[in-house]
mmCIF file with all atom_site columns, C-alpha atoms in Angstrom:
data_model
loop_
_atom_site.group_PDB
_atom_site.id
_atom_site.type_symbol
_atom_site.label_atom_id
_atom_site.label_alt_id
_atom_site.label_comp_id
_atom_site.label_asym_id
_atom_site.label_entity_id
_atom_site.label_seq_id
_atom_site.pdbx_PDB_ins_code
_atom_site.Cartn_x
_atom_site.Cartn_y
_atom_site.Cartn_z
_atom_site.occupancy
_atom_site.B_iso_or_equiv
_atom_site.pdbx_formal_charge
_atom_site.auth_seq_id
_atom_site.auth_comp_id
_atom_site.auth_asym_id
_atom_site.auth_atom_id
_atom_site.pdbx_PDB_model_num
ATOM 1   C CA . MET A 1 1   ? 0.000   0.000  0.000   1.00 0.00 ? 279 MET A CA 1
ATOM 2   C CA . TYR A 1 2   ? 1.318   3.386  -0.995  1.00 0.00 ? 280 TYR A CA 1
ATOM 3   C CA . MET A 1 3   ? 0.541   6.574  0.796   1.00 0.00 ? 281 MET A CA 1
ATOM 4   C CA . ILE A 1 4   ? 0.544   9.796  -1.142  1.00 0.00 ? 282 ILE A CA 1
ATOM 5   C CA . LYS A 1 5   ? 0.765   13.055 0.699   1.00 0.00 ? 283 LYS A CA 1
ATOM 6   C CA . VAL A 1 6   ? -0.903  15.997 -0.955  1.00 0.00 ? 284 VAL A CA 1
ATOM 7   C CA . ARG A 1 7   ? 0.115   19.471 0.046   1.00 0.00 ? 285 ARG A CA 1
ATOM 8   C CA . GLN A 1 8   ? -2.645  22.020 -0.140  1.00 0.00 ? 286 GLN A CA 1
ATOM 9   C CA . GLU A 1 9   ? -1.911  25.684 -0.361  1.00 0.00 ? 287 GLU A CA 1
ATOM 10  C CA . VAL A 1 10  ? -4.478  28.284 0.399   1.00 0.00 ? 288 VAL A CA 1
ATOM 11  C CA . HIS A 1 11  ? -4.322  31.461 -1.607  1.00 0.00 ? 289 HIS A CA 1
ATOM 12  C CA . SER A 1 12  ? -6.265  34.531 -0.667  1.00 0.00 ? 290 SER A CA 1
ATOM 13  C CA . ILE A 1 13  ? -7.766  36.479 -3.478  1.00 0.00 ? 291 ILE A CA 1
ATOM 14  C CA . TYR A 1 14  ? -8.543  40.097 -2.837  1.00 0.00 ? 292 TYR A CA 1
ATOM 15  C CA . VAL A 1 15  ? -10.852 41.886 -5.170  1.00 0.00 ? 293 VAL A CA 1
ATOM 16  C CA . THR A 1 16  ? -10.756 45.639 -5.165  1.00 0.00 ? 294 THR A CA 1
ATOM 17  C CA . VAL A 1 17  ? -13.998 47.138 -6.281  1.00 0.00 ? 295 VAL A CA 1
ATOM 18  C CA . LYS A 1 18  ? -13.480 50.577 -7.757  1.00 0.00 ? 296 LYS A CA 1
ATOM 19  C CA . LYS A 1 19  ? -15.737 53.178 -6.249  1.00 0.00 ? 297 LYS A CA 1
ATOM 20  C CA . HIS A 1 20  ? -17.532 55.332 -8.793  1.00 0.00 ? 298 HIS A CA 1
ATOM 21  C CA . ASN A 1 21  ? -18.817 58.850 -8.499  1.00 0.00 ? 299 ASN A CA 1
ATOM 22  C CA . ALA A 1 22  ? -22.612 59.028 -8.388  1.00 0.00 ? 300 ALA A CA 1
ATOM 23  C CA . GLY A 1 23  ? -22.960 59.851 -12.100 1.00 0.00 ? 301 GLY A CA 1
ATOM 24  C CA . GLU A 1 24  ? -20.731 56.955 -13.205 1.00 0.00 ? 302 GLU A CA 1
ATOM 25  C CA . LEU A 1 25  ? -22.537 54.543 -10.919 1.00 0.00 ? 303 LEU A CA 1
ATOM 26  C CA . LYS A 1 26  ? -25.927 55.632 -12.263 1.00 0.00 ? 304 LYS A CA 1
ATOM 27  C CA . GLN A 1 27  ? -24.705 55.181 -15.861 1.00 0.00 ? 305 GLN A CA 1
ATOM 28  C CA . ASN A 1 28  ? -23.307 51.725 -15.068 1.00 0.00 ? 306 ASN A CA 1
ATOM 29  C CA . LEU A 1 29  ? -26.527 50.701 -13.309 1.00 0.00 ? 307 LEU A CA 1
ATOM 30  C CA . MET A 1 30  ? -28.570 51.797 -16.336 1.00 0.00 ? 308 MET A CA 1
ATOM 31  C CA . LYS A 1 31  ? -26.291 49.809 -18.665 1.00 0.00 ? 309 LYS A CA 1
ATOM 32  C CA . LEU A 1 32  ? -26.619 46.735 -16.468 1.00 0.00 ? 310 LEU A CA 1
ATOM 33  C CA . ASN A 1 33  ? -30.401 47.080 -16.176 1.00 0.00 ? 311 ASN A CA 1
ATOM 34  C CA . ASN A 1 34  ? -30.649 47.414 -19.965 1.00 0.00 ? 312 ASN A CA 1
ATOM 35  C CA . GLN A 1 35  ? -28.460 44.303 -20.445 1.00 0.00 ? 313 GLN A CA 1
ATOM 36  C CA . VAL A 1 36  ? -30.667 42.230 -18.141 1.00 0.00 ? 314 VAL A CA 1
ATOM 37  C CA . HIS A 1 37  ? -33.747 43.492 -19.992 1.00 0.00 ? 315 HIS A CA 1
ATOM 38  C CA . GLN A 1 38  ? -32.153 42.559 -23.339 1.00 0.00 ? 316 GLN A CA 1
ATOM 39  C CA . ASN A 1 39  ? -31.208 39.091 -22.038 1.00 0.00 ? 317 ASN A CA 1
ATOM 40  C CA . ILE A 1 40  ? -34.838 38.393 -21.203 1.00 0.00 ? 318 ILE A CA 1
ATOM 41  C CA . PHE A 1 41  ? -36.809 40.288 -23.856 1.00 0.00 ? 319 PHE A CA 1
ATOM 42  C CA . LYS A 1 42  ? -34.233 40.587 -26.673 1.00 0.00 ? 320 LYS A CA 1
ATOM 43  C CA . ILE A 1 43  ? -34.992 44.314 -26.864 1.00 0.00 ? 321 ILE A CA 1
ATOM 44  C CA . GLY A 1 44  ? -33.550 47.281 -24.988 1.00 0.00 ? 322 GLY A CA 1
ATOM 45  C CA . LEU A 1 45  ? -35.197 49.837 -22.755 1.00 0.00 ? 323 LEU A CA 1
ATOM 46  C CA . ILE A 1 46  ? -36.412 53.145 -24.204 1.00 0.00 ? 324 ILE A CA 1
ATOM 47  C CA . GLU A 1 47  ? -35.707 55.385 -21.222 1.00 0.00 ? 325 GLU A CA 1
ATOM 48  C CA . GLN A 1 48  ? -34.264 55.027 -17.695 1.00 0.00 ? 326 GLN A CA 1
ATOM 49  C CA . HIS A 1 49  ? -33.780 57.133 -14.601 1.00 0.00 ? 327 HIS A CA 1
ATOM 50  C CA . VAL A 1 50  ? -31.779 56.153 -11.486 1.00 0.00 ? 328 VAL A CA 1
ATOM 51  C CA . ASP A 1 51  ? -31.998 57.727 -8.027  1.00 0.00 ? 329 ASP A CA 1
ATOM 52  C CA . PHE A 1 52  ? -30.189 56.996 -4.776  1.00 0.00 ? 330 PHE A CA 1
ATOM 53  C CA . THR A 1 53  ? -31.540 57.546 -1.309  1.00 0.00 ? 331 THR A CA 1
ATOM 54  C CA . ASP A 1 54  ? -29.962 56.193 1.874   1.00 0.00 ? 332 ASP A CA 1
ATOM 55  C CA . ASN A 1 55  ? -29.592 52.448 1.263   1.00 0.00 ? 333 ASN A CA 1
ATOM 56  C CA . LYS A 1 56  ? -31.891 52.341 -1.768  1.00 0.00 ? 334 LYS A CA 1
ATOM 57  C CA . ILE A 1 57  ? -31.368 52.441 -5.516  1.00 0.00 ? 335 ILE A CA 1
ATOM 58  C CA . ILE A 1 58  ? -34.496 53.208 -7.527  1.00 0.00 ? 336 ILE A CA 1
ATOM 59  C CA . ILE A 1 59  ? -34.559 52.554 -11.273 1.00 0.00 ? 337 ILE A CA 1
ATOM 60  C CA . LEU A 1 60  ? -37.534 53.707 -13.351 1.00 0.00 ? 338 LEU A CA 1
ATOM 61  C CA . SER A 1 61  ? -37.614 52.581 -16.965 1.00 0.00 ? 339 SER A CA 1
ATOM 62  C CA . LYS A 1 62  ? -39.891 52.609 -19.977 1.00 0.00 ? 340 LYS A CA 1
ATOM 63  C CA . ASN A 1 63  ? -39.961 49.902 -22.581 1.00 0.00 ? 341 ASN A CA 1
ATOM 64  C CA . LYS A 1 64  ? -41.871 48.725 -25.609 1.00 0.00 ? 342 LYS A CA 1
ATOM 65  C CA . ARG A 1 65  ? -44.255 45.929 -24.766 1.00 0.00 ? 343 ARG A CA 1
ATOM 66  C CA . ILE A 1 66  ? -43.673 42.762 -26.732 1.00 0.00 ? 344 ILE A CA 1
ATOM 67  C CA . PRO A 1 67  ? -46.748 42.289 -28.980 1.00 0.00 ? 345 PRO A CA 1
ATOM 68  C CA . VAL A 1 68  ? -47.292 38.645 -28.018 1.00 0.00 ? 346 VAL A CA 1
ATOM 69  C CA . LEU A 1 69  ? -47.663 39.696 -24.373 1.00 0.00 ? 347 LEU A CA 1
ATOM 70  C CA . ASN A 1 70  ? -50.482 42.054 -25.388 1.00 0.00 ? 348 ASN A CA 1
ATOM 71  C CA . ILE A 1 71  ? -52.264 39.162 -27.094 1.00 0.00 ? 349 ILE A CA 1
ATOM 72  C CA . ILE A 1 72  ? -51.876 36.978 -24.003 1.00 0.00 ? 350 ILE A CA 1
ATOM 73  C CA . TYR A 1 73  ? -53.079 39.843 -21.782 1.00 0.00 ? 351 TYR A CA 1
ATOM 74  C CA . GLU A 1 74  ? -56.184 40.400 -23.938 1.00 0.00 ? 352 GLU A CA 1
ATOM 75  C CA . GLU A 1 75  ? -57.041 36.691 -24.070 1.00 0.00 ? 353 GLU A CA 1
ATOM 76  C CA . SER A 1 76  ? -56.267 35.727 -20.480 1.00 0.00 ? 354 SER A CA 1
ATOM 77  C CA . LYS A 1 77  ? -55.277 38.167 -17.774 1.00 0.00 ? 355 LYS A CA 1
ATOM 78  C CA . ASP A 1 78  ? -54.587 35.253 -15.410 1.00 0.00 ? 356 ASP A CA 1
ATOM 79  C CA . VAL A 1 79  ? -52.050 33.679 -17.774 1.00 0.00 ? 357 VAL A CA 1
ATOM 80  C CA . SER A 1 80  ? -50.548 37.109 -18.427 1.00 0.00 ? 358 SER A CA 1
ATOM 81  C CA . HIS A 1 81  ? -50.096 37.710 -14.684 1.00 0.00 ? 359 HIS A CA 1
ATOM 82  C CA . ILE A 1 82  ? -48.415 34.313 -14.260 1.00 0.00 ? 360 ILE A CA 1
ATOM 83  C CA . ILE A 1 83  ? -46.001 35.068 -17.110 1.00 0.00 ? 361 ILE A CA 1
ATOM 84  C CA . GLU A 1 84  ? -45.245 38.528 -15.697 1.00 0.00 ? 362 GLU A CA 1
ATOM 85  C CA . ARG A 1 85  ? -44.593 37.000 -12.263 1.00 0.00 ? 363 ARG A CA 1
ATOM 86  C CA . LEU A 1 86  ? -42.175 34.439 -13.717 1.00 0.00 ? 364 LEU A CA 1
ATOM 87  C CA . VAL A 1 87  ? -40.404 37.129 -15.741 1.00 0.00 ? 365 VAL A CA 1
ATOM 88  C CA . ASN A 1 88  ? -40.108 39.329 -12.627 1.00 0.00 ? 366 ASN A CA 1
ATOM 89  C CA . ILE A 1 89  ? -38.539 36.510 -10.621 1.00 0.00 ? 367 ILE A CA 1
ATOM 90  C CA . ASN A 1 90  ? -36.017 35.805 -13.375 1.00 0.00 ? 368 ASN A CA 1
ATOM 91  C CA . TYR A 1 91  ? -35.283 39.513 -13.868 1.00 0.00 ? 369 TYR A CA 1
ATOM 92  C CA . LYS A 1 92  ? -34.639 40.109 -10.166 1.00 0.00 ? 370 LYS A CA 1
ATOM 93  C CA . THR A 1 93  ? -32.432 37.020 -9.899  1.00 0.00 ? 371 THR A CA 1
ATOM 94  C CA . GLN A 1 94  ? -30.280 38.032 -12.878 1.00 0.00 ? 372 GLN A CA 1
ATOM 95  C CA . LEU A 1 95  ? -30.031 41.652 -11.755 1.00 0.00 ? 373 LEU A CA 1
ATOM 96  C CA . GLU A 1 96  ? -29.102 40.806 -8.157  1.00 0.00 ? 374 GLU A CA 1
ATOM 97  C CA . LYS A 1 97  ? -26.424 38.337 -9.264  1.00 0.00 ? 375 LYS A CA 1
ATOM 98  C CA . LYS A 1 98  ? -24.824 40.943 -11.550 1.00 0.00 ? 376 LYS A CA 1
ATOM 99  C CA . LEU A 1 99  ? -25.065 43.732 -8.951  1.00 0.00 ? 377 LEU A CA 1
ATOM 100 C CA . VAL A 1 100 ? -23.144 41.623 -6.450  1.00 0.00 ? 378 VAL A CA 1
ATOM 101 C CA . GLU A 1 101 ? -20.661 40.415 -9.067  1.00 0.00 ? 379 GLU A CA 1
ATOM 102 C CA . LEU A 1 102 ? -19.912 43.816 -10.624 1.00 0.00 ? 380 LEU A CA 1
ATOM 103 C CA . PHE A 1 103 ? -20.338 46.248 -7.728  1.00 0.00 ? 381 PHE A CA 1
ATOM 104 C CA . ASP A 1 104 ? -19.888 44.023 -4.666  1.00 0.00 ? 382 ASP A CA 1
ATOM 105 C CA . PHE A 1 105 ? -23.177 45.335 -3.280  1.00 0.00 ? 383 PHE A CA 1
ATOM 106 C CA . GLY A 1 106 ? -24.538 43.772 -0.122  1.00 0.00 ? 384 GLY A CA 1
ATOM 107 C CA . ILE A 1 107 ? -28.182 43.373 -1.053  1.00 0.00 ? 385 ILE A CA 1
ATOM 108 C CA . GLU A 1 108 ? -31.112 42.921 1.296   1.00 0.00 ? 386 GLU A CA 1
ATOM 109 C CA . ILE A 1 109 ? -33.749 42.590 -1.443  1.00 0.00 ? 387 ILE A CA 1
ATOM 110 C CA . VAL A 1 110 ? -34.503 43.471 -5.059  1.00 0.00 ? 388 VAL A CA 1
ATOM 111 C CA . LEU A 1 111 ? -38.090 44.487 -5.782  1.00 0.00 ? 389 LEU A CA 1
ATOM 112 C CA . ARG A 1 112 ? -39.519 44.934 -9.296  1.00 0.00 ? 390 ARG A CA 1
ATOM 113 C CA . ASP A 1 113 ? -42.920 45.775 -10.679 1.00 0.00 ? 391 ASP A CA 1
ATOM 114 C CA . TYR A 1 114 ? -44.253 46.411 -14.169 1.00 0.00 ? 392 TYR A CA 1
ATOM 115 C CA . ASP A 1 115 ? -47.345 48.314 -15.276 1.00 0.00 ? 393 ASP A CA 1
ATOM 116 C CA . PRO A 1 116 ? -48.383 47.023 -18.721 1.00 0.00 ? 394 PRO A CA 1
ATOM 117 C CA . THR A 1 117 ? -50.780 49.928 -19.275 1.00 0.00 ? 395 THR A CA 1
ATOM 118 C CA . LYS A 1 118 ? -47.938 52.446 -18.983 1.00 0.00 ? 396 LYS A CA 1
ATOM 119 C CA . ASN A 1 119 ? -45.034 50.234 -20.201 1.00 0.00 ? 397 ASN A CA 1
ATOM 120 C CA . THR A 1 120 ? -43.165 51.287 -17.067 1.00 0.00 ? 398 THR A CA 1
ATOM 121 C CA . ASN A 1 121 ? -40.914 49.243 -14.763 1.00 0.00 ? 399 ASN A CA 1
ATOM 122 C CA . VAL A 1 122 ? -39.696 50.162 -11.319 1.00 0.00 ? 400 VAL A CA 1
ATOM 123 C CA . VAL A 1 123 ? -36.826 48.367 -9.609  1.00 0.00 ? 401 VAL A CA 1
ATOM 124 C CA . ILE A 1 124 ? -35.985 49.085 -5.981  1.00 0.00 ? 402 ILE A CA 1
ATOM 125 C CA . ILE A 1 125 ? -32.716 47.669 -4.682  1.00 0.00 ? 403 ILE A CA 1
ATOM 126 C CA . ILE A 1 126 ? -32.343 47.782 -0.911  1.00 0.00 ? 404 ILE A CA 1
ATOM 127 C CA . LEU A 1 127 ? -28.713 47.538 0.160   1.00 0.00 ? 405 LEU A CA 1
ATOM 128 C CA . ASN A 1 128 ? -27.414 46.458 3.547   1.00 0.00 ? 406 ASN A CA 1
ATOM 129 C CA . LYS A 1 129 ? -25.323 49.668 3.707   1.00 0.00 ? 407 LYS A CA 1
ATOM 130 C CA . ASP A 1 130 ? -25.869 53.264 2.703   1.00 0.00 ? 408 ASP A CA 1
ATOM 131 C CA . ILE A 1 131 ? -25.169 53.924 -0.984  1.00 0.00 ? 409 ILE A CA 1
ATOM 132 C CA . ARG A 1 132 ? -22.463 56.411 0.083   1.00 0.00 ? 410 ARG A CA 1
ATOM 133 C CA . ASN A 1 133 ? -20.298 53.398 0.961   1.00 0.00 ? 411 ASN A CA 1
ATOM 134 C CA . TYR A 1 134 ? -20.161 52.594 -2.756  1.00 0.00 ? 412 TYR A CA 1
ATOM 135 C CA . VAL A 1 135 ? -19.796 56.128 -4.130  1.00 0.00 ? 413 VAL A CA 1
ATOM 136 C CA . THR A 1 136 ? -16.854 58.517 -4.107  1.00 0.00 ? 414 THR A CA 1
ATOM 137 C CA . GLY A 1 137 ? -17.219 62.219 -3.427  1.00 0.00 ? 415 GLY A CA 1
#
């Protein structure tokens, strides 16, 4: 019987997350939000606005509604609501994963709602620290 000794080394990896000024962070958040929207709907957002307050990031956006969703909504509001719920869950999951990965945000919760009559989305990201911890200046 042979015994093989394996030596394990532990390496620490330190990731430095660059702090952005508020304007840069807002631009980067809008780009990310648009990317997530494109991943799901294959079409970009028309307009976005980002605000910070305390430990919250609020993103308002307008988009074009995908025509097939209008058909589903007209034929069956129940089915439409189920689809919108599933899309919201996927959207929030993708967005939260990227926010942590790219900005190292500590996130309490990501909330999202969509009003099909106004083609408007609102995303509220509640951080575990004040946004000033992630912004320079």
